[in-house]
Amino acid sequence: MRYIIVLLSLVVISCQSTEEHGHAHDQEGGHSHAGEEKPSVDYTIWTDQTELFVEFPALVVGESSRFATHFTVLDGHQPVREGTVTVSLIKGNKGIRHSVDAPSSPGIFVPSLQPKESGIYQLIFELETPAYTDRIVLNDIPIFATAEEAEKVLAGEEENGNAITFLKEQAWKMEFQTAPVLKKEVYQTIPTSGIWKVAPSDYQTLVAPATGRVSFSSGVLTEGSPVKEGQVLMTVSSTGLTSNNLGAEIQKARADYEQAKSEYERKKELYESKIVPKSEFEQVEQKYQIAKTNYETLSSGYSGGGKQVTAPIGGFIKSIQAVNGGFANQGDALVTVTSHKSSLLEVQVSPKYSAELKNIRNIWYQPKEGAWSNLNEKGGKILSVDKEVEANQPLISVFAEVNEGVEMPEGSFTEAQLAVGSAMESLVIPVSCLMEDYGNYSVIVQLSGESFERRNVTLGKRNGSEVEIIKGLSFGEVVVTKGAYQVKMASMSGQAPAHGHAH
């Protein structure tokens, strides 16, 4: 009998849930479905930091209205979880206000106001969070004398029949992001590819400072190993060698230096006493300086019977030419160190673009997988452009210095775009907005906080991560950059709730 009661309860709950179609907000700011006596209104405002979507019943003199304010942090599109919201209704120098100290649920604050006089007011929302503050002003907000007047004025407003409902609570629970349609300079581009190389100024090859056996400072020294400036990488030891023995050479140089020093000090006293001529003292001084330099050069970096090889810059091991325990002559290449502070990008282009290459304005590239950057923004520069091609090299190479860290390994390929000619101002959006369907492109436009529309667009030129829009969008409209397909699927599922806004 107990299981029958539980089963009947589930059936009742199921029936109730299928009858609910609106998504208005209850007193805690959640979506409810209560009936309405007054029409409701909603506004969506975007600032540089915040998206405000607010729903509330029409403001009537003497009647309290609750504001279901949805605050979204634009960077990451997450709900505001902590903070204070103050809503003010102001006309001239007079007004009323109400503050709430915390959201009733993540992202939703529910302040309320009771207007005292009819007229046109300013509605101001002030948000204070631990991370930042924001202030949003809505102008020309009407306060009605009666509910009947509000019903009469607002009754004619109709919603977009093609709108897709996608609730804030849905967007907050997934990877979701929006961006405004911007006006920017757009260049004609040459799509191609490039090869990452190490800039010549960013690596140094270390050579053997003496003849001898090479010993690595650590047991394992491999290409790609990180190194710090001044770190000892190797030691070259000539201990046991009958010729080119650095230890013996240092001892001899030291003896010569000490003998020359003693003679120099003795001659100096005699010269100052005017006993020896200046020319004789200068010869002794010269011999002393040569002996001193020779000894200091040989003994510099000498420790434990060998010469130390240290990293002149911090970075990574690019290549190792020596073998641990092997023999090296003085001047032989041992190891190459690179800092990777900048990189060299070689872009290859078909000779048919040779005329356009005389006027390169910028180069877009990918410093890591899926991310676009460009020379102008990062302070890079074009170094050279080949003037001719050969049978074994049929493409024209363009070399550019990239002034940022590149996460792609040396020798790897990257997509690249060369900007040429003159720029034209046009509308642009991120490429990530685009949805393709058999060669046709569309985007999801955010009409308001929880209302979206799928819009066909005509594309123009691509500049890195952005694409020109020739037709279909207007400046300032907001498009979905992440989560567009989820919004599209919500429109096809038939499960998205309709716009009932009772409070």
Coordinates of C-alpha atoms in Angstrom, one line a residue:
M1 CA 0.0 0.0 0.0
R2 CA 2.9 2.4 0.8
Y3 CA 4.4 1.8 -2.7
I4 CA 1.0 2.5 -4.3
I5 CA 0.8 5.9 -2.5
V6 CA 4.4 6.8 -3.6
L7 CA 3.5 5.9 -7.2
L8 CA 0.3 8.0 -7.2
S9 CA 2.3 10.9 -5.8
L10 CA 4.8 10.7 -8.6
V11 CA 2.0 10.6 -11.2
V12 CA 0.5 13.8 -9.7
I13 CA 3.9 15.6 -9.7
S14 CA 4.5 14.5 -13.3
C15 CA 1.1 15.8 -14.4
Q16 CA 1.8 19.1 -12.7
S17 CA 5.1 19.6 -14.3
T18 CA 3.8 19.0 -17.8
E19 CA 1.1 21.7 -17.3
E20 CA 3.7 24.4 -16.5
H21 CA 4.7 26.5 -19.5
G22 CA 5.8 29.9 -18.2
H23 CA 9.1 30.8 -16.5
A24 CA 8.2 33.8 -14.4
H25 CA 9.9 34.4 -11.0
D26 CA 8.6 33.8 -7.5
Q27 CA 9.4 35.8 -4.4
E28 CA 12.9 34.3 -4.2
G29 CA 13.7 35.1 -7.8
G30 CA 13.1 31.6 -9.1
H31 CA 10.9 30.8 -12.1
S32 CA 7.2 30.5 -11.1
H33 CA 4.0 30.3 -13.0
A34 CA 1.5 32.3 -11.0
G35 CA -1.3 34.3 -12.6
E36 CA -0.9 38.0 -13.3
E37 CA -3.0 41.0 -12.6
K38 CA -0.5 43.5 -14.0
P39 CA 1.5 43.2 -17.1
S40 CA 5.2 42.7 -16.6
V41 CA 8.2 44.3 -18.4
D42 CA 11.8 43.3 -18.8
Y43 CA 15.1 45.0 -19.8
T44 CA 18.5 43.8 -20.7
I45 CA 21.5 46.0 -20.4
W46 CA 25.2 45.2 -21.1
T47 CA 28.1 47.1 -19.6
D48 CA 31.8 46.4 -20.1
Q49 CA 31.7 44.0 -17.1
T50 CA 28.1 43.0 -16.5
E51 CA 24.9 41.8 -18.1
L52 CA 21.7 42.8 -16.3
F53 CA 18.5 41.1 -17.2
V54 CA 15.6 42.4 -15.0
E55 CA 11.9 41.4 -14.9
F56 CA 9.3 43.2 -12.9
P57 CA 5.5 44.0 -12.9
A58 CA 4.6 47.4 -14.3
L59 CA 5.2 50.0 -11.7
V60 CA 2.0 51.4 -10.2
V61 CA 1.5 54.1 -7.5
G62 CA 1.0 52.5 -4.1
E63 CA 1.7 49.0 -5.2
S64 CA 4.9 47.1 -4.4
S65 CA 6.8 45.6 -7.3
R66 CA 9.6 43.0 -6.9
F67 CA 12.5 43.1 -9.3
A68 CA 14.0 39.8 -10.4
T69 CA 17.4 41.1 -11.3
H70 CA 19.8 38.6 -13.0
F71 CA 23.4 39.7 -12.8
T72 CA 26.0 38.0 -15.0
V73 CA 29.7 38.6 -15.0
L74 CA 30.5 38.9 -18.7
D75 CA 34.0 37.5 -18.5
G76 CA 33.2 33.8 -18.2
H77 CA 29.4 34.4 -18.2
Q78 CA 29.0 33.3 -14.6
P79 CA 26.3 34.5 -12.1
V80 CA 27.2 37.0 -9.4
R81 CA 27.4 34.9 -6.3
E82 CA 28.3 37.5 -3.7
G83 CA 27.5 41.2 -3.3
T84 CA 25.0 43.9 -2.7
V85 CA 22.4 45.3 -5.1
T86 CA 20.7 48.6 -4.6
V87 CA 17.8 49.7 -6.8
S88 CA 16.7 53.3 -6.9
L89 CA 13.7 55.1 -8.5
I90 CA 14.6 58.8 -9.0
K91 CA 12.8 61.8 -10.4
G92 CA 14.6 65.1 -10.1
N93 CA 16.1 65.3 -6.6
K94 CA 13.7 62.9 -5.1
G95 CA 13.5 59.1 -5.1
I96 CA 13.2 55.8 -3.2
R97 CA 15.6 53.0 -2.9
H98 CA 16.0 49.4 -1.6
S99 CA 19.1 47.3 -1.1
V100 CA 19.6 43.5 -0.7
D101 CA 22.8 42.2 0.8
A102 CA 23.0 38.8 -1.0
P103 CA 21.4 37.0 -3.9
S104 CA 18.4 34.8 -3.2
S105 CA 20.1 32.3 -5.5
P106 CA 23.3 32.5 -7.6
G107 CA 23.0 35.5 -9.9
I108 CA 19.5 36.6 -8.8
F109 CA 18.8 39.5 -6.5
V110 CA 15.2 40.4 -5.6
P111 CA 14.8 44.0 -4.3
S112 CA 11.4 45.7 -4.3
L113 CA 10.0 49.3 -4.6
Q114 CA 6.6 50.9 -3.9
P115 CA 6.3 54.1 -6.0
K116 CA 4.5 57.1 -4.5
E117 CA 3.8 59.3 -7.5
S118 CA 3.2 58.7 -11.2
G119 CA 5.5 60.1 -13.9
I120 CA 8.7 59.3 -15.8
Y121 CA 11.6 58.2 -13.6
Q122 CA 15.2 56.9 -13.7
L123 CA 15.6 53.3 -12.5
I124 CA 19.2 52.8 -11.2
F125 CA 20.8 49.5 -10.3
E126 CA 24.1 49.6 -8.3
L127 CA 26.1 46.4 -7.9
E128 CA 28.9 45.9 -5.4
T129 CA 30.8 42.6 -5.4
P130 CA 34.1 41.6 -3.8
A131 CA 35.7 41.9 -7.3
Y132 CA 34.2 45.0 -8.8
T133 CA 31.3 47.5 -8.8
D134 CA 29.0 48.6 -11.6
R135 CA 26.1 51.1 -12.1
I136 CA 23.4 50.7 -14.6
V137 CA 20.8 53.4 -15.4
L138 CA 17.5 52.9 -17.2
N139 CA 15.9 56.1 -18.3
D140 CA 12.2 57.0 -19.1
I141 CA 10.7 54.3 -16.8
P142 CA 6.9 55.1 -16.5
I143 CA 5.1 54.9 -13.1
F144 CA 1.4 54.4 -13.8
A145 CA -1.4 55.8 -11.7
T146 CA -3.5 52.6 -11.8
A147 CA -3.1 49.0 -12.9
E148 CA -5.7 49.6 -15.5
E149 CA -3.6 52.3 -17.1
A150 CA -0.6 50.1 -17.1
E151 CA -2.6 47.3 -18.7
K152 CA -3.9 49.7 -21.4
V153 CA -0.5 51.1 -22.3
L154 CA 1.4 47.8 -22.3
A155 CA -1.2 45.5 -23.7
G156 CA -0.2 46.1 -27.3
E157 CA 3.4 44.9 -26.9
E158 CA 4.0 41.5 -28.6
E159 CA 7.0 39.2 -28.3
N160 CA 9.0 38.0 -31.3
G161 CA 7.4 34.8 -32.5
N162 CA 10.8 33.4 -33.7
A163 CA 12.5 34.0 -30.4
I164 CA 14.2 31.1 -28.6
T165 CA 13.9 31.0 -24.8
F166 CA 17.0 29.9 -23.0
L167 CA 17.0 30.7 -19.3
K168 CA 19.8 32.3 -17.4
E169 CA 19.9 29.3 -15.1
Q170 CA 20.6 27.1 -18.1
A171 CA 23.4 29.4 -19.5
W172 CA 25.1 29.7 -16.1
K173 CA 25.4 25.9 -15.8
M174 CA 27.4 25.4 -19.0
E175 CA 30.2 26.9 -21.0
F176 CA 28.6 30.0 -22.4
Q177 CA 29.8 33.3 -23.6
T178 CA 28.6 36.3 -25.6
A179 CA 30.2 39.2 -27.4
P180 CA 29.0 42.4 -29.1
V181 CA 29.1 43.0 -32.8
L182 CA 32.0 45.5 -33.3
K183 CA 33.2 47.9 -36.0
K184 CA 36.9 47.4 -36.9
E185 CA 39.4 47.9 -39.7
V186 CA 39.3 44.8 -41.9
Y187 CA 42.1 43.8 -44.3
Q188 CA 42.2 41.7 -47.4
T189 CA 44.2 38.6 -46.3
I190 CA 46.2 35.9 -48.0
P191 CA 45.5 32.6 -46.2
T192 CA 48.6 30.4 -46.0
S193 CA 50.8 28.6 -43.4
G194 CA 54.0 29.3 -41.6
I195 CA 56.9 27.4 -39.8
W196 CA 58.0 28.3 -36.3
K197 CA 61.8 28.9 -35.9
V198 CA 63.9 30.2 -33.1
A199 CA 64.9 33.9 -33.6
P200 CA 68.8 34.1 -34.0
S201 CA 68.9 36.7 -31.2
D202 CA 67.3 34.2 -28.8
Y203 CA 69.8 31.4 -28.7
Q204 CA 73.5 31.0 -28.0
T205 CA 75.9 28.2 -28.8
L206 CA 78.5 27.4 -26.1
V207 CA 81.9 26.1 -27.1
A208 CA 84.6 24.2 -25.2
P209 CA 86.7 26.7 -23.3
A210 CA 89.6 24.2 -23.2
T211 CA 90.6 20.8 -24.6
G212 CA 89.6 17.8 -22.5
R213 CA 86.9 15.4 -21.4
V214 CA 83.3 16.6 -21.2
S215 CA 81.3 15.8 -18.0
F216 CA 77.6 16.8 -17.7
S217 CA 76.8 18.6 -14.4
S218 CA 73.7 16.5 -13.9
G219 CA 73.2 12.9 -14.8
V220 CA 70.5 13.7 -17.4
L221 CA 70.8 16.7 -19.7
T222 CA 68.5 16.5 -22.7
E223 CA 67.1 18.8 -25.4
G224 CA 64.2 20.8 -23.9
S225 CA 65.6 20.7 -20.4
P226 CA 64.9 24.1 -18.6
V227 CA 68.0 26.0 -17.5
K228 CA 68.7 29.2 -15.4
E229 CA 71.1 31.9 -16.2
G230 CA 74.5 31.1 -14.6
Q231 CA 73.6 27.4 -14.2
V232 CA 76.6 25.0 -14.7
L233 CA 75.8 22.7 -17.6
M234 CA 79.1 20.9 -18.2
T235 CA 82.7 20.7 -17.1
V236 CA 85.7 20.2 -19.5
S237 CA 88.6 18.6 -17.7
S238 CA 92.1 18.0 -19.1
T239 CA 93.3 16.1 -16.0
G240 CA 95.6 13.3 -17.1
L241 CA 96.4 14.7 -20.5
T242 CA 100.1 15.0 -21.4
S243 CA 99.5 17.9 -23.8
N244 CA 96.9 20.7 -23.6
N245 CA 96.7 20.0 -19.8
L246 CA 94.8 23.0 -18.5
G247 CA 95.8 22.4 -14.9
A248 CA 99.5 22.5 -15.8
E249 CA 98.9 25.6 -18.0
I250 CA 97.2 27.4 -15.1
Q251 CA 100.1 26.6 -12.8
K252 CA 102.6 27.9 -15.3
A253 CA 100.5 31.0 -15.9
R254 CA 100.2 31.6 -12.2
A255 CA 104.0 31.3 -11.7
D256 CA 104.6 33.7 -14.6
Y257 CA 102.0 36.1 -13.2
E258 CA 103.5 36.1 -9.7
Q259 CA 107.0 36.6 -11.0
A260 CA 105.9 39.5 -13.3
K261 CA 104.0 41.0 -10.4
S262 CA 107.0 40.9 -8.1
E263 CA 109.2 42.5 -10.7
Y264 CA 106.5 45.1 -11.5
E265 CA 106.2 46.2 -7.8
R266 CA 110.0 46.4 -7.5
K267 CA 110.4 48.5 -10.6
K268 CA 107.5 50.7 -9.6
E269 CA 109.3 51.7 -6.4
L270 CA 112.5 52.4 -8.4
Y271 CA 110.6 54.4 -11.0
E272 CA 108.9 56.5 -8.4
S273 CA 112.3 57.1 -6.8
K274 CA 113.6 58.1 -10.3
I275 CA 116.2 55.4 -10.3
V276 CA 115.0 53.6 -13.5
P277 CA 113.8 55.3 -16.6
K278 CA 110.1 55.4 -17.6
S279 CA 110.6 53.2 -20.7
E280 CA 112.1 50.4 -18.6
F281 CA 109.2 50.6 -16.1
E282 CA 106.6 50.6 -19.0
Q283 CA 108.1 47.3 -20.4
V284 CA 107.8 45.7 -17.0
E285 CA 104.3 47.0 -16.5
Q286 CA 103.2 45.6 -19.9
K287 CA 104.7 42.2 -19.1
Y288 CA 102.8 42.2 -15.8
Q289 CA 99.5 43.1 -17.4
I290 CA 99.8 40.3 -20.0
A291 CA 100.7 37.7 -17.4
K292 CA 97.8 38.8 -15.2
T293 CA 95.3 38.6 -18.0
N294 CA 96.6 35.2 -19.2
Y295 CA 96.3 33.8 -15.7
E296 CA 92.8 35.2 -15.0
T297 CA 91.5 33.9 -18.4
L298 CA 92.8 30.4 -17.8
S299 CA 91.7 30.2 -14.2
S300 CA 88.2 31.7 -14.8
G301 CA 85.6 29.1 -14.3
Y302 CA 88.2 26.5 -13.4
S303 CA 87.0 24.2 -10.5
G304 CA 87.6 20.6 -9.6
G305 CA 90.2 20.1 -12.2
G306 CA 88.1 21.4 -15.1
K307 CA 86.6 24.4 -16.8
Q308 CA 82.9 25.0 -16.2
V309 CA 80.4 25.8 -19.0
T310 CA 77.5 27.9 -17.7
A311 CA 74.3 29.0 -19.3
P312 CA 74.5 32.7 -20.3
I313 CA 70.7 33.1 -20.4
G314 CA 67.7 31.4 -18.9
G315 CA 65.6 29.2 -21.1
F316 CA 65.8 25.7 -22.6
I317 CA 68.4 23.4 -24.1
K318 CA 67.9 23.7 -27.9
S319 CA 70.5 21.1 -28.9
I320 CA 73.4 19.2 -27.4
Q321 CA 76.5 18.6 -29.6
A322 CA 78.7 17.0 -26.9
V323 CA 78.6 13.5 -25.5
N324 CA 78.9 13.0 -21.7
G325 CA 82.4 11.5 -21.1
G326 CA 83.5 12.4 -24.7
F327 CA 86.5 14.4 -25.8
A328 CA 86.3 18.0 -27.1
N329 CA 88.9 20.3 -28.5
Q330 CA 89.0 23.9 -27.5
G331 CA 86.4 25.8 -29.6
D332 CA 84.2 22.8 -30.4
A333 CA 80.4 23.4 -30.0
L334 CA 79.0 21.8 -26.9
V335 CA 75.4 22.9 -26.3
T336 CA 72.9 25.5 -27.6
V337 CA 70.6 27.4 -25.2
T338 CA 67.5 29.3 -26.3
S339 CA 65.4 31.8 -24.3
H340 CA 62.2 31.5 -26.4
K341 CA 61.3 35.1 -25.6
S342 CA 60.6 35.7 -29.2
S343 CA 60.3 33.4 -32.2
L344 CA 60.9 33.6 -35.9
L345 CA 58.0 32.9 -38.2
E346 CA 58.6 31.9 -41.8
V347 CA 55.5 32.3 -44.0
Q348 CA 55.5 31.0 -47.5
V349 CA 53.3 32.5 -50.2
S350 CA 52.6 31.8 -53.9
P351 CA 54.5 34.0 -56.3
K352 CA 51.2 35.2 -57.8
Y353 CA 50.9 37.4 -54.7
S354 CA 54.3 39.1 -55.2
A355 CA 52.7 42.5 -55.9
E356 CA 50.6 42.4 -52.8
L357 CA 53.6 41.4 -50.7
K358 CA 55.1 44.9 -51.2
N359 CA 52.4 46.3 -48.9
I360 CA 52.1 43.8 -45.9
R361 CA 50.2 45.5 -43.0
N362 CA 50.0 42.7 -40.5
I363 CA 50.3 38.9 -40.0
W364 CA 47.9 36.7 -38.0
Y365 CA 49.3 33.5 -36.6
Q366 CA 48.6 30.9 -33.9
P367 CA 51.1 30.9 -31.0
K368 CA 49.2 27.9 -29.6
E369 CA 46.6 25.5 -30.9
G370 CA 43.2 27.2 -31.5
A371 CA 44.4 30.7 -30.5
W372 CA 45.0 33.6 -32.9
S373 CA 47.4 36.6 -32.4
N374 CA 49.0 39.1 -34.7
L375 CA 52.2 41.1 -35.1
N376 CA 50.7 44.6 -34.6
E377 CA 49.1 43.8 -31.2
K378 CA 52.2 42.0 -29.8
G379 CA 54.9 44.4 -31.1
G380 CA 56.3 42.0 -33.6
K381 CA 57.8 43.1 -37.0
I382 CA 58.3 41.9 -40.5
L383 CA 62.0 41.2 -41.1
S384 CA 62.3 40.5 -44.8
V385 CA 60.5 39.3 -47.9
D386 CA 62.2 37.2 -50.5
K387 CA 62.6 38.8 -53.9
E388 CA 63.0 35.7 -56.1
V389 CA 62.1 32.0 -56.3
E390 CA 64.1 28.9 -57.4
A391 CA 63.3 25.5 -58.8
N392 CA 63.8 23.8 -55.4
Q393 CA 62.1 26.7 -53.6
P394 CA 59.0 27.8 -55.7
L395 CA 57.4 29.9 -52.9
I396 CA 58.2 33.3 -51.6
S397 CA 59.2 33.4 -47.9
V398 CA 58.2 36.2 -45.6
F399 CA 60.2 36.3 -42.3
A400 CA 58.7 37.9 -39.2
E401 CA 59.8 38.3 -35.6
V402 CA 57.1 37.3 -33.1
N403 CA 57.4 39.2 -29.8
E404 CA 55.6 36.7 -27.5
G405 CA 56.0 33.3 -26.1
V406 CA 55.1 30.6 -28.6
E407 CA 53.9 27.2 -27.3
M408 CA 54.4 25.4 -30.6
P409 CA 57.6 23.5 -30.9
E410 CA 60.3 24.6 -33.3
G411 CA 59.7 23.4 -36.8
S412 CA 55.9 23.0 -36.4
F413 CA 53.4 24.5 -38.8
T414 CA 50.8 27.2 -38.0
E415 CA 47.9 28.7 -39.9
A416 CA 48.7 32.2 -41.0
Q417 CA 47.1 35.2 -42.7
L418 CA 48.9 38.0 -44.3
A419 CA 47.0 41.4 -44.3
V420 CA 47.7 43.4 -47.4
G421 CA 46.5 46.6 -48.9
S422 CA 44.3 49.2 -47.3
A423 CA 41.8 48.5 -44.5
M424 CA 38.1 49.2 -44.6
E425 CA 35.9 49.6 -41.5
S426 CA 33.3 46.9 -41.2
L427 CA 31.3 44.8 -38.8
V428 CA 33.1 41.9 -37.2
I429 CA 32.3 39.0 -34.8
P430 CA 34.4 36.1 -33.5
V431 CA 34.7 33.2 -35.8
S432 CA 33.6 30.9 -32.9
C433 CA 30.0 32.4 -33.3
L434 CA 29.5 30.7 -36.7
M435 CA 27.3 27.7 -37.2
E436 CA 27.6 26.1 -40.7
D437 CA 24.9 24.2 -42.4
Y438 CA 25.7 23.0 -46.0
G439 CA 27.8 26.0 -46.7
N440 CA 25.4 28.5 -45.2
Y441 CA 26.3 30.3 -42.0
S442 CA 24.2 31.5 -39.1
V443 CA 24.7 32.9 -35.6
I444 CA 22.6 33.1 -32.4
V445 CA 21.7 36.7 -31.5
Q446 CA 20.8 37.5 -27.9
L447 CA 17.6 39.6 -28.1
S448 CA 17.3 40.0 -24.3
G449 CA 18.5 38.2 -21.2
E450 CA 16.6 34.9 -21.9
S451 CA 15.5 35.5 -25.5
F452 CA 17.6 34.5 -28.5
E453 CA 17.2 34.3 -32.3
R454 CA 18.9 32.3 -35.0
R455 CA 20.1 34.7 -37.8
N456 CA 21.5 33.9 -41.2
V457 CA 24.6 35.9 -42.0
T458 CA 26.8 36.7 -45.1
L459 CA 30.5 36.5 -44.4
G460 CA 33.3 38.6 -45.8
K461 CA 37.0 38.6 -45.0
R462 CA 38.6 36.7 -42.1
N463 CA 41.2 38.5 -40.0
G464 CA 42.6 35.9 -37.5
S465 CA 39.9 35.0 -34.9
E466 CA 37.4 37.5 -36.4
V467 CA 35.2 37.5 -39.5
E468 CA 33.6 40.3 -41.4
I469 CA 29.8 40.3 -41.5
I470 CA 28.4 41.8 -44.8
K471 CA 24.7 41.1 -44.1
G472 CA 22.6 39.9 -41.2
L473 CA 23.8 41.8 -38.1
S474 CA 23.9 45.4 -36.8
F475 CA 26.5 47.2 -34.8
G476 CA 26.1 46.6 -31.0
E477 CA 24.0 43.5 -31.3
V478 CA 25.1 40.6 -29.0
V479 CA 25.9 37.2 -30.4
V480 CA 26.7 33.9 -28.7
T481 CA 30.3 32.9 -29.0
K482 CA 30.2 29.7 -26.9
G483 CA 27.1 27.6 -26.4
A484 CA 25.4 28.5 -29.7
Y485 CA 24.5 25.0 -30.6
Q486 CA 22.9 24.4 -27.2
V487 CA 20.6 27.3 -27.8
K488 CA 19.8 26.0 -31.3
M489 CA 19.0 22.6 -29.8
A490 CA 16.7 24.2 -27.2
S491 CA 14.7 25.7 -30.1
M492 CA 14.4 22.3 -31.7
S493 CA 13.5 20.2 -28.6
G494 CA 10.2 21.9 -27.9
Q495 CA 11.0 21.8 -24.2
A496 CA 12.0 25.4 -23.7
P497 CA 9.5 27.3 -21.5
A498 CA 7.5 30.2 -22.9
H499 CA 7.7 33.8 -21.6
G500 CA 5.2 34.1 -18.8
H501 CA 6.5 36.8 -16.4
A502 CA 4.3 36.7 -13.4
H503 CA 5.8 38.0 -10.1

